[in-house]
Coordinates of C-alpha atoms and ligand atoms in Angstrom, one line a residue:
X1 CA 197.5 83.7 86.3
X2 CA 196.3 87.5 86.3
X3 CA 193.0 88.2 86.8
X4 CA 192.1 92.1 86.4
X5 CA 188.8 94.0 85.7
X6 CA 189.0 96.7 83.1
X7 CA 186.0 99.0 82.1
X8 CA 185.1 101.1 79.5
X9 CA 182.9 103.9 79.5
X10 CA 179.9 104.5 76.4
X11 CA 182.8 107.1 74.8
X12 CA 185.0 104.4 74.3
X13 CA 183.0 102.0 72.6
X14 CA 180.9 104.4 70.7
X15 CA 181.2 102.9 67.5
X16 CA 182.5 99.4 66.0
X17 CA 185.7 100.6 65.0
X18 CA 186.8 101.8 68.5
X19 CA 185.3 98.6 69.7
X20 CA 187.7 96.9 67.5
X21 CA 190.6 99.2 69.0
X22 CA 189.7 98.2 72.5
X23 CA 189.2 94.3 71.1
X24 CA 193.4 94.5 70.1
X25 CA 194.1 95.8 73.0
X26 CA 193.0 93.4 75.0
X27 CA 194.3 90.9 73.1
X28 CA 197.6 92.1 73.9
X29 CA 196.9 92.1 77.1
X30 CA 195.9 88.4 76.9
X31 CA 199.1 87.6 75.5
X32 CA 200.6 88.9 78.6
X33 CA 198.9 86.0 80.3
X34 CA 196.3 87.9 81.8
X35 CA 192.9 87.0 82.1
X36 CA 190.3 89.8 81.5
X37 CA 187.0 90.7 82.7
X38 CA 186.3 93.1 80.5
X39 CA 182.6 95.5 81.7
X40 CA 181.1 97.8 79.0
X41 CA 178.8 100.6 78.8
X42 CA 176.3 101.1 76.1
X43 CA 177.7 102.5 72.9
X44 CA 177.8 106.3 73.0
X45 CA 174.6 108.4 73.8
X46 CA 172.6 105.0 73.3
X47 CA 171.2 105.5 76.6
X48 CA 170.0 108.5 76.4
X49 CA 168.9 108.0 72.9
X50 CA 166.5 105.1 74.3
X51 CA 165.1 107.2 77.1
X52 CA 164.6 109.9 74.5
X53 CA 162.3 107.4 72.7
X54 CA 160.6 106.5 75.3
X55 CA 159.3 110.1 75.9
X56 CA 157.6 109.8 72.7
X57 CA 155.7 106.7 73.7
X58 CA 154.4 107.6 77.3
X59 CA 155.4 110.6 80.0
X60 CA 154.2 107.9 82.6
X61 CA 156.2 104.6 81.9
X62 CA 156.8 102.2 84.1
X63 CA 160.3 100.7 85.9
X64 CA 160.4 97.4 85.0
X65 CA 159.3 98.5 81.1
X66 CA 162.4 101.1 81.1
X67 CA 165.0 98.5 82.9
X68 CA 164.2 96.1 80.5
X69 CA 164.6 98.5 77.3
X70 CA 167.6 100.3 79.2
X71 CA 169.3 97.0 79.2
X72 CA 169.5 96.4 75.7
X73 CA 172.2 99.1 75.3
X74 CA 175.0 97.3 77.6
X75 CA 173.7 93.9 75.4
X76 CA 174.5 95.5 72.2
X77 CA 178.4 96.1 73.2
X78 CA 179.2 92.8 74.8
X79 CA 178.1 91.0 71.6
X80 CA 179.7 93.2 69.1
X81 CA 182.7 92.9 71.6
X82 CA 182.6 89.1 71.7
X83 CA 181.9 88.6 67.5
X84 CA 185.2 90.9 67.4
X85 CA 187.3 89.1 69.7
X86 CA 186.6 85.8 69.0
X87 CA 187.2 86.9 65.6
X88 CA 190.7 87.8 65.9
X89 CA 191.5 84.6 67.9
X90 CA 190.9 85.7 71.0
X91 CA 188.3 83.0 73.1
X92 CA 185.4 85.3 74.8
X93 CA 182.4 84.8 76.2
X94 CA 179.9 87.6 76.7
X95 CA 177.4 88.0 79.9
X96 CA 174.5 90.0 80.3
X97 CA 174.3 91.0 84.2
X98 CA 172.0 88.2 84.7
X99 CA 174.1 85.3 83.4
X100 CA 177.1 87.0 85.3
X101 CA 174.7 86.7 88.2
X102 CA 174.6 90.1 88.9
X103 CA 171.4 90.0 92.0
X104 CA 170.4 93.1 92.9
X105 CA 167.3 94.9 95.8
X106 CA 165.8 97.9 95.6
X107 CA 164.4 100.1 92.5
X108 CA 164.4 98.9 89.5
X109 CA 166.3 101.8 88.0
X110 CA 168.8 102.3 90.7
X111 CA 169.5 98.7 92.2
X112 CA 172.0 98.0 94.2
X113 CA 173.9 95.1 93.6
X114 CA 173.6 91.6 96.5
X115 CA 175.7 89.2 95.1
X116 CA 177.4 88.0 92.7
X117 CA 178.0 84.3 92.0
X118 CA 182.4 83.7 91.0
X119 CA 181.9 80.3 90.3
X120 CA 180.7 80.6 86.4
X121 CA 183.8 83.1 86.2
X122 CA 186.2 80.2 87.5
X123 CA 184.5 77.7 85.0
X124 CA 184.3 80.1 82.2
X125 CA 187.9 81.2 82.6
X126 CA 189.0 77.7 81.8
X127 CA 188.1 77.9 77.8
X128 CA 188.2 81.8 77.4
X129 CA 190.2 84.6 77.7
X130 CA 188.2 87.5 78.3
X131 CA 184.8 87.2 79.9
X132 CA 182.5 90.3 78.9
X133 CA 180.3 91.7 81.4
X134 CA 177.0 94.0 80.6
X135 CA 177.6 97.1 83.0
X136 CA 175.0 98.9 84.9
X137 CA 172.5 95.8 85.1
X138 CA 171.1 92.7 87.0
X139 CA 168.3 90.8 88.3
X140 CA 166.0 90.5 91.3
X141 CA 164.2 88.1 93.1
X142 CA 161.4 87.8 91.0
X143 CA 163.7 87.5 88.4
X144 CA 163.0 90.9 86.5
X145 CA 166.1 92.5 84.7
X146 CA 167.0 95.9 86.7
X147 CA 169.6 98.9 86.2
X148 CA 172.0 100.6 88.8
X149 CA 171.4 103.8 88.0
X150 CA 172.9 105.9 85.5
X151 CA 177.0 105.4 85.3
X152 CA 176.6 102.4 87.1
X153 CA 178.8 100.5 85.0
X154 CA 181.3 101.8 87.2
X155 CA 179.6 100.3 89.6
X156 CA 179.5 96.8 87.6
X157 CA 183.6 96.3 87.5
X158 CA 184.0 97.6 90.7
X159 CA 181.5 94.8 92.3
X160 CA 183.3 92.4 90.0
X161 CA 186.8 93.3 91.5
X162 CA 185.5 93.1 94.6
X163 CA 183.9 89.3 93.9
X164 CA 187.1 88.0 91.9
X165 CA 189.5 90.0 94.5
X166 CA 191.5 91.0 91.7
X167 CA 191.9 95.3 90.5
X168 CA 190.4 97.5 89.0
X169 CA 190.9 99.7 85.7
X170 CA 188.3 102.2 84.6
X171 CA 189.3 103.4 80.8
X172 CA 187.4 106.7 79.8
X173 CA 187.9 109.4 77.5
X174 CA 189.9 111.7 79.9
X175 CA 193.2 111.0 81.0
X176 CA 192.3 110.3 85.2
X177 CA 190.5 112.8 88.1
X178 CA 191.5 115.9 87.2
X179 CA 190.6 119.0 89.7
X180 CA 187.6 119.8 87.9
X181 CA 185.9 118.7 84.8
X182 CA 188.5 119.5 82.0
X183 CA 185.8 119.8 79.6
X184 CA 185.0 123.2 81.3
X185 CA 188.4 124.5 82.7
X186 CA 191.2 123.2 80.1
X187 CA 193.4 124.3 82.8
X188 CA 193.1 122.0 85.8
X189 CA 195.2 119.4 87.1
X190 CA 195.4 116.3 86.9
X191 CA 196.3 113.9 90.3
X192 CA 198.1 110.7 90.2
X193 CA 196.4 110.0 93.6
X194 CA 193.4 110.7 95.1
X195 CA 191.7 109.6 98.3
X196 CA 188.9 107.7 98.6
X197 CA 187.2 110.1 100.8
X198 CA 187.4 113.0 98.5
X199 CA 186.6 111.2 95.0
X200 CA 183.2 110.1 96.7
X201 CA 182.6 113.5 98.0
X202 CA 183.5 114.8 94.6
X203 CA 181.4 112.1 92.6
X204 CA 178.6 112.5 94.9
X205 CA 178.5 116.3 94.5
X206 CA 178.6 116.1 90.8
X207 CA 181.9 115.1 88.7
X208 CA 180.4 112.3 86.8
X209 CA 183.5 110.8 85.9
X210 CA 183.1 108.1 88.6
X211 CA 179.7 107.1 90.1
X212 CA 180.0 107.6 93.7
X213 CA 179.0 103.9 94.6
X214 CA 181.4 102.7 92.7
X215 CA 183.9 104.5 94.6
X216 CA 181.9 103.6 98.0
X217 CA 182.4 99.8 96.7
X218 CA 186.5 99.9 96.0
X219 CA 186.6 101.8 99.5
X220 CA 184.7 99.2 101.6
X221 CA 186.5 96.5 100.1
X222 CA 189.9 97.8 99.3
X223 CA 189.8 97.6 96.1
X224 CA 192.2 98.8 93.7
X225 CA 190.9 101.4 91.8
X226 CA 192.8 103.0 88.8
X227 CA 191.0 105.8 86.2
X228 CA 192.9 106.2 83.3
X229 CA 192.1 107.2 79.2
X230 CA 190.8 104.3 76.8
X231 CA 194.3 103.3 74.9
X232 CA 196.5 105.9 76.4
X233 CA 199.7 105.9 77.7
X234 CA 199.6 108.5 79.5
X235 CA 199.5 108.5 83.3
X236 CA 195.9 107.8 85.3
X237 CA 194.7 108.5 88.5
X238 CA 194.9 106.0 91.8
X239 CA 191.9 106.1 93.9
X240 CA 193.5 105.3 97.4
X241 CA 193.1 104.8 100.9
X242 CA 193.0 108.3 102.9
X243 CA 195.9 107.2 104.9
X244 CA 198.0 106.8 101.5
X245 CA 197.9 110.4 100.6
X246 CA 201.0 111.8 101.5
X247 CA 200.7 115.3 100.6
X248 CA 197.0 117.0 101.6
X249 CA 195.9 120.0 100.1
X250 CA 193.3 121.9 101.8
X251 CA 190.9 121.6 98.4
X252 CA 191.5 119.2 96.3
X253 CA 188.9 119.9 93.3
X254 CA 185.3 121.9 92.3
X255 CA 182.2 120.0 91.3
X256 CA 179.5 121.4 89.0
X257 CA 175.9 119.7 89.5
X258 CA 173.7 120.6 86.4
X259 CA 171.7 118.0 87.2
X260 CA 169.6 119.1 90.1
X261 CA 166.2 120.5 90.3
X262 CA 165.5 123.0 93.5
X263 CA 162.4 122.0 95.4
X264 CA 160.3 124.4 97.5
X265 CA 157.2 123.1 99.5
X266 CA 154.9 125.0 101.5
X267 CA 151.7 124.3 103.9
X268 CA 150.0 126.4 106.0
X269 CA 149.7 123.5 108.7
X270 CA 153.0 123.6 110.8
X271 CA 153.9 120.5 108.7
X272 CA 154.3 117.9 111.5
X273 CA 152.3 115.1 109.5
X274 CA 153.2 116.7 106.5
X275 CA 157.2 116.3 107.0
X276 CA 156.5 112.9 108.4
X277 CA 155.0 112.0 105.2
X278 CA 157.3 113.5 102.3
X279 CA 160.3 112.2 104.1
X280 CA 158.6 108.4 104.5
X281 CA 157.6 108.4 100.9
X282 CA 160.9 109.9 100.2
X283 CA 162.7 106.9 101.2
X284 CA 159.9 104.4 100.1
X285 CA 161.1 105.8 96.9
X286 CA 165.1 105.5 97.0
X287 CA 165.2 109.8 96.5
X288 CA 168.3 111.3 97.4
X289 CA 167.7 114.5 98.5
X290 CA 170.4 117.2 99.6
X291 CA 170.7 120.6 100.6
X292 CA 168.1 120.3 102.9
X293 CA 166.5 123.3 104.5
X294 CA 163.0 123.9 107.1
X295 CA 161.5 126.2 108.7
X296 CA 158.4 125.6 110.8
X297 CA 156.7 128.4 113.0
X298 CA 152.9 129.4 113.3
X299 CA 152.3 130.9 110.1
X300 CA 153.1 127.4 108.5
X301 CA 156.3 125.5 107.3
X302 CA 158.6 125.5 104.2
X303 CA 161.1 123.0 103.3
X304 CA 163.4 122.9 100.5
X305 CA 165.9 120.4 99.1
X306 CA 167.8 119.6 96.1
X307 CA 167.3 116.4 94.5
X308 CA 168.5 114.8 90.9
X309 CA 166.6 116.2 87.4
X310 CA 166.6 112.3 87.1
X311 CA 164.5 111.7 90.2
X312 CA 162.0 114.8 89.0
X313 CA 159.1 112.4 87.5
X314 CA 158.7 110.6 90.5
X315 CA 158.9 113.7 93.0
X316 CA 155.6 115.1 91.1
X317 CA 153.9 111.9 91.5
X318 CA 154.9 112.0 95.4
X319 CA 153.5 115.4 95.4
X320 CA 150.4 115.1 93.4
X321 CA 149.3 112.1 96.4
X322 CA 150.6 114.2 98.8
X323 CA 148.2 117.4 97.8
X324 CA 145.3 114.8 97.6
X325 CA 145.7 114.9 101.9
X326 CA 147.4 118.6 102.1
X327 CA 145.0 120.4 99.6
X328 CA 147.0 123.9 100.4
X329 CA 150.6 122.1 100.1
X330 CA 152.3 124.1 97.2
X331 CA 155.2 122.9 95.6
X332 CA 157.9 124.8 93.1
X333 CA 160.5 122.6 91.0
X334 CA 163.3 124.9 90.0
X335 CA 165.3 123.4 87.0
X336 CA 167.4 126.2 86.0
X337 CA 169.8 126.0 89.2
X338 CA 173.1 124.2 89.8
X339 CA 175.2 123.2 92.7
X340 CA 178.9 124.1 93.0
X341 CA 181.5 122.3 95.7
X342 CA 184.6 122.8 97.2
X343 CA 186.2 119.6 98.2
X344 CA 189.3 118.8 100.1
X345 CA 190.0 116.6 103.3
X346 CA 192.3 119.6 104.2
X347 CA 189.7 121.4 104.9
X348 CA 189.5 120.3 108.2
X349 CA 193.0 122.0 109.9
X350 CA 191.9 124.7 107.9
X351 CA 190.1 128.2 108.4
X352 CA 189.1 130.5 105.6
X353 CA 187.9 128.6 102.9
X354 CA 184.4 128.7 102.9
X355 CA 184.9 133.1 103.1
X356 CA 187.0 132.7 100.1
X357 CA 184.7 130.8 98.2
X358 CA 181.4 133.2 99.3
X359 CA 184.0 136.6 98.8
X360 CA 184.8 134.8 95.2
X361 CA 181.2 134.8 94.4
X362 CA 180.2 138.0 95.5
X363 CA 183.2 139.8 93.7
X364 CA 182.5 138.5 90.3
X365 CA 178.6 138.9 91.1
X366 CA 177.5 135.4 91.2
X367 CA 174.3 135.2 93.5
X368 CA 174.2 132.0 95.6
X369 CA 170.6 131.3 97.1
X370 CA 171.8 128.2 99.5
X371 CA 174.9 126.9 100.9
X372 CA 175.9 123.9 102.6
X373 CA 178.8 122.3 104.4
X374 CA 180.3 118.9 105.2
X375 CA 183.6 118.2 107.1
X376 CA 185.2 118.2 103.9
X377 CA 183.2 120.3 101.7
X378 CA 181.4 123.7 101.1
X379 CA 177.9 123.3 98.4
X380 CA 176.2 126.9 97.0
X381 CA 173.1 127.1 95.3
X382 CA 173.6 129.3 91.7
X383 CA 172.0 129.7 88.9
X384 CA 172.8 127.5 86.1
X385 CA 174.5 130.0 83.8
X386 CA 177.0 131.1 86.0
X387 CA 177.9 127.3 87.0
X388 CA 181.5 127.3 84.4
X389 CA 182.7 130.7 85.6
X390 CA 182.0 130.0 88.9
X391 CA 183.5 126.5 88.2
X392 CA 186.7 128.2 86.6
X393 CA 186.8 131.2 89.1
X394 CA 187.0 128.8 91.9
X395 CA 189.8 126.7 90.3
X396 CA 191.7 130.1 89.7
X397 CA 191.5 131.4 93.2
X398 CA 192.5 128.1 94.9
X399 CA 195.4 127.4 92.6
X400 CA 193.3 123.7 91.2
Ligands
LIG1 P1 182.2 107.1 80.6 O1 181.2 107.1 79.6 O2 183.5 106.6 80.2 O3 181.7 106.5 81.9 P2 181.7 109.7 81.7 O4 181.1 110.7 80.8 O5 180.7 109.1 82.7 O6 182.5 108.7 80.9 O7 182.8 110.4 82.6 C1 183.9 111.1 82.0 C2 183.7 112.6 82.0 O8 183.6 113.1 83.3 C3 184.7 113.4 81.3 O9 184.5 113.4 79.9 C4 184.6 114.7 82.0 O10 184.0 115.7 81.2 C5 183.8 114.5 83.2 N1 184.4 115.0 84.5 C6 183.7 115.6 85.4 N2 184.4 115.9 86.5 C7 185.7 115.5 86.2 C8 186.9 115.5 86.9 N3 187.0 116.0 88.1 N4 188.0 114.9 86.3 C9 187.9 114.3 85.1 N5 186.7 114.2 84.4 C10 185.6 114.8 84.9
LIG2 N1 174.8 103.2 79.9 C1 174.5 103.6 81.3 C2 174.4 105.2 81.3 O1 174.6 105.8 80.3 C3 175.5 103.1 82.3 C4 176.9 103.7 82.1 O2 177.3 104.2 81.1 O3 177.7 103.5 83.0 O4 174.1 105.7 82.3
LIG3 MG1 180.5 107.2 83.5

């Protein structure tokens, strides 16, 4: 029999009525002899809504407090999902990520998932139809409830394709990968393919409509990975191997980052112990940083990167220890910035783009502070106002 993955995204499932759209839906589906493993996302802006309380409780909480509360979001959709299904005739059994067996290292806020056990699936599968997975959580070791990080119920069915080695079908409220977000340039395209390659370079530089491990995941393990709109029959996007693209454009798509804060550090010392230091703690701490740029000579040493708004509480505590042994280290947080990229694997056979994309700038007199490049991709620092036009600008002038 079938076995797919399907997940939808907190849009989908934002309140019980579309839950009980998605719940006929897959009973269709079931009737097709299929069976489902069906991942959801907390309903609507739950998520945020709980971190919003949580800011009126402490500035200073702690991980394992947040995973646990955060958790509760994903919880509340598998059961109303399950009560539904069930309902209608439909045999389902819902899992939080630690009855799916979900084990995960690292952070308790952005895990990353070690295993997961198939057996239960097996088991479960033979008195139920749909098994309903909690995305974006797990357990560790000691047993504590953890998160991926935020989207990471992509993250969730991807793992879960890759464990049952069956596809998988991510259902959101945009009809597939589109050139940029459509939300802010009606006008751009939508692929029916894209490579794996480029969607991770576009997730990771900032279109949230995949998170970029769960693209890393469906590329290491071949998986199958298919974005498409929540009860739409309209045509998706493929996420494919590199070597499947036929047809390579040299850029493929623009990504808007909002959510990045600019850091600037500065010490009089010439930063040797210093940089050793900042970077150690920045790994102890899981940070991604980006856009990474030093200078060191005898008047001192500055260094300045661009890491996640999300990551911001725990960069101040590094800091605040840090000033503690580097009493003249100063340190400016820049919120009101963005980062824009230009992505396509074309870009390597081909000269000119990154002048286009500085000339574009500079005639519509959009300052960029920073730029940065990777084989496939050009990043410039801008201020956060001018991130749409530049978005739709950029789109315009390379035909996306
Ligand atoms: P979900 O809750 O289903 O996971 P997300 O909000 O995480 O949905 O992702 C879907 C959103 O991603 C869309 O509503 C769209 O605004 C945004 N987005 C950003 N970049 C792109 C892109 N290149 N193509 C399509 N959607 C994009
Ligand atoms: N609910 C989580 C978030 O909002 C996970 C997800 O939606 O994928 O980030
Ligand atoms: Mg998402």
């Amino acid at each position: 029999m079938k076995r797919s993955v399907l997940k939808f995204g907190g849009s989908s499932v934002a309140d019980l009525s579309k839950i009980k759209d998605i719940a006929n839906y897959l009973k269709e589906r079931t009737e097709n002899d299929e069976q489902l493993v069906v991942v959801v996302s907390a309903m609507g802006k739950t998520t945020d809504e709980l971190l919003e309380n949580v800011k009126h409780i402490t500035s200073t909480p702690n991980d394992q407090d947040l995973a646990m509360l955060l958790t509760t979001g994903e919880q509340q959709t598998i059961s109303y999902l399950s009560l539904i299904l069930n309902d209608i005739g439909i045999k389902s059994k819902p899992l939080t990520g630690y009855q799916a067996g979900i084990e995960t290292i690292g952070h308790h806020l952005k895990s990353k998932i070690s295993s997961i056990k198939t057996d239960l699936f097996n088991q479960l599968f033979l008195t139920n139809k749909v098994i309903i997975v909690a995305g974006f959580q797990g357990f560790n070791k000691e047993g504590e409830l953890t998160t991926l990080g935020r989207g990471g119920s992509d993250t969730t069915a991807v793992a879960l394709a890759a464990a049952l080695g069956s596809t998988c079908e991510i259902y959101t409220d945009v009809t597939g990968v589109y050139s940029t977000d459509p939300r802010i340039f009606p006008a751009a395209k939508r692929w029916d393919m894209i490579s794996y390659e480029e969607m991770m370079e576009m997730s990771a530089l900032g279109a949230g409509v995949l998170e970029t491990r769960s693209v890393e995941l469906a590329n290491n393990n071949g998986i199958h990975l298919y974005l498409g709109k929540t009860l739409s029959t309209e045509k998706g996007t493929w996420i494919v191997p590199n070597d499947q693209m036929l047809e390579r454009k040299a850029v493929t798509g623009v990504a808007l980052d909002k959510d990045m804060s600019h850091v600037t550090l500065t010490d009089s010392s010439n930063g040797e112990a210093l940089l050793n230091d900042i970077f150690k703690k920045l790994e102890q701490e899981e940070i991604n940083i980006d856009m990474i740029s030093q200078i060191r000579n005898i008047t001192g040493m500055q260094l300045s990167f661009t890491a996640k708004d999300s990551d911001e509480r725990q960069l101040i505590t590094i800091f605040n220890l840090l000033k503690e042994t580097y009493p003249d280290l100063t340190v400016s947080i820049v919120e009101d910035y963005a980062k824009i990229s230009v992505i396509g694997a074309g870009m390597r056979d081909m000269s000119g783009v990154a002048s286009r994309i500085f000339r574009t700038l500079i005639e519509s007199e959009i300052p960029y502070y920073q730029v940065t490049t990777s084989e496939i991709s050009v990043s410039c620092v801008i201020d956060e106002i001018n991130g749409e036009k530049a978005t739709r600008l950029l789109c315009q002038k390379f035909d996306l």
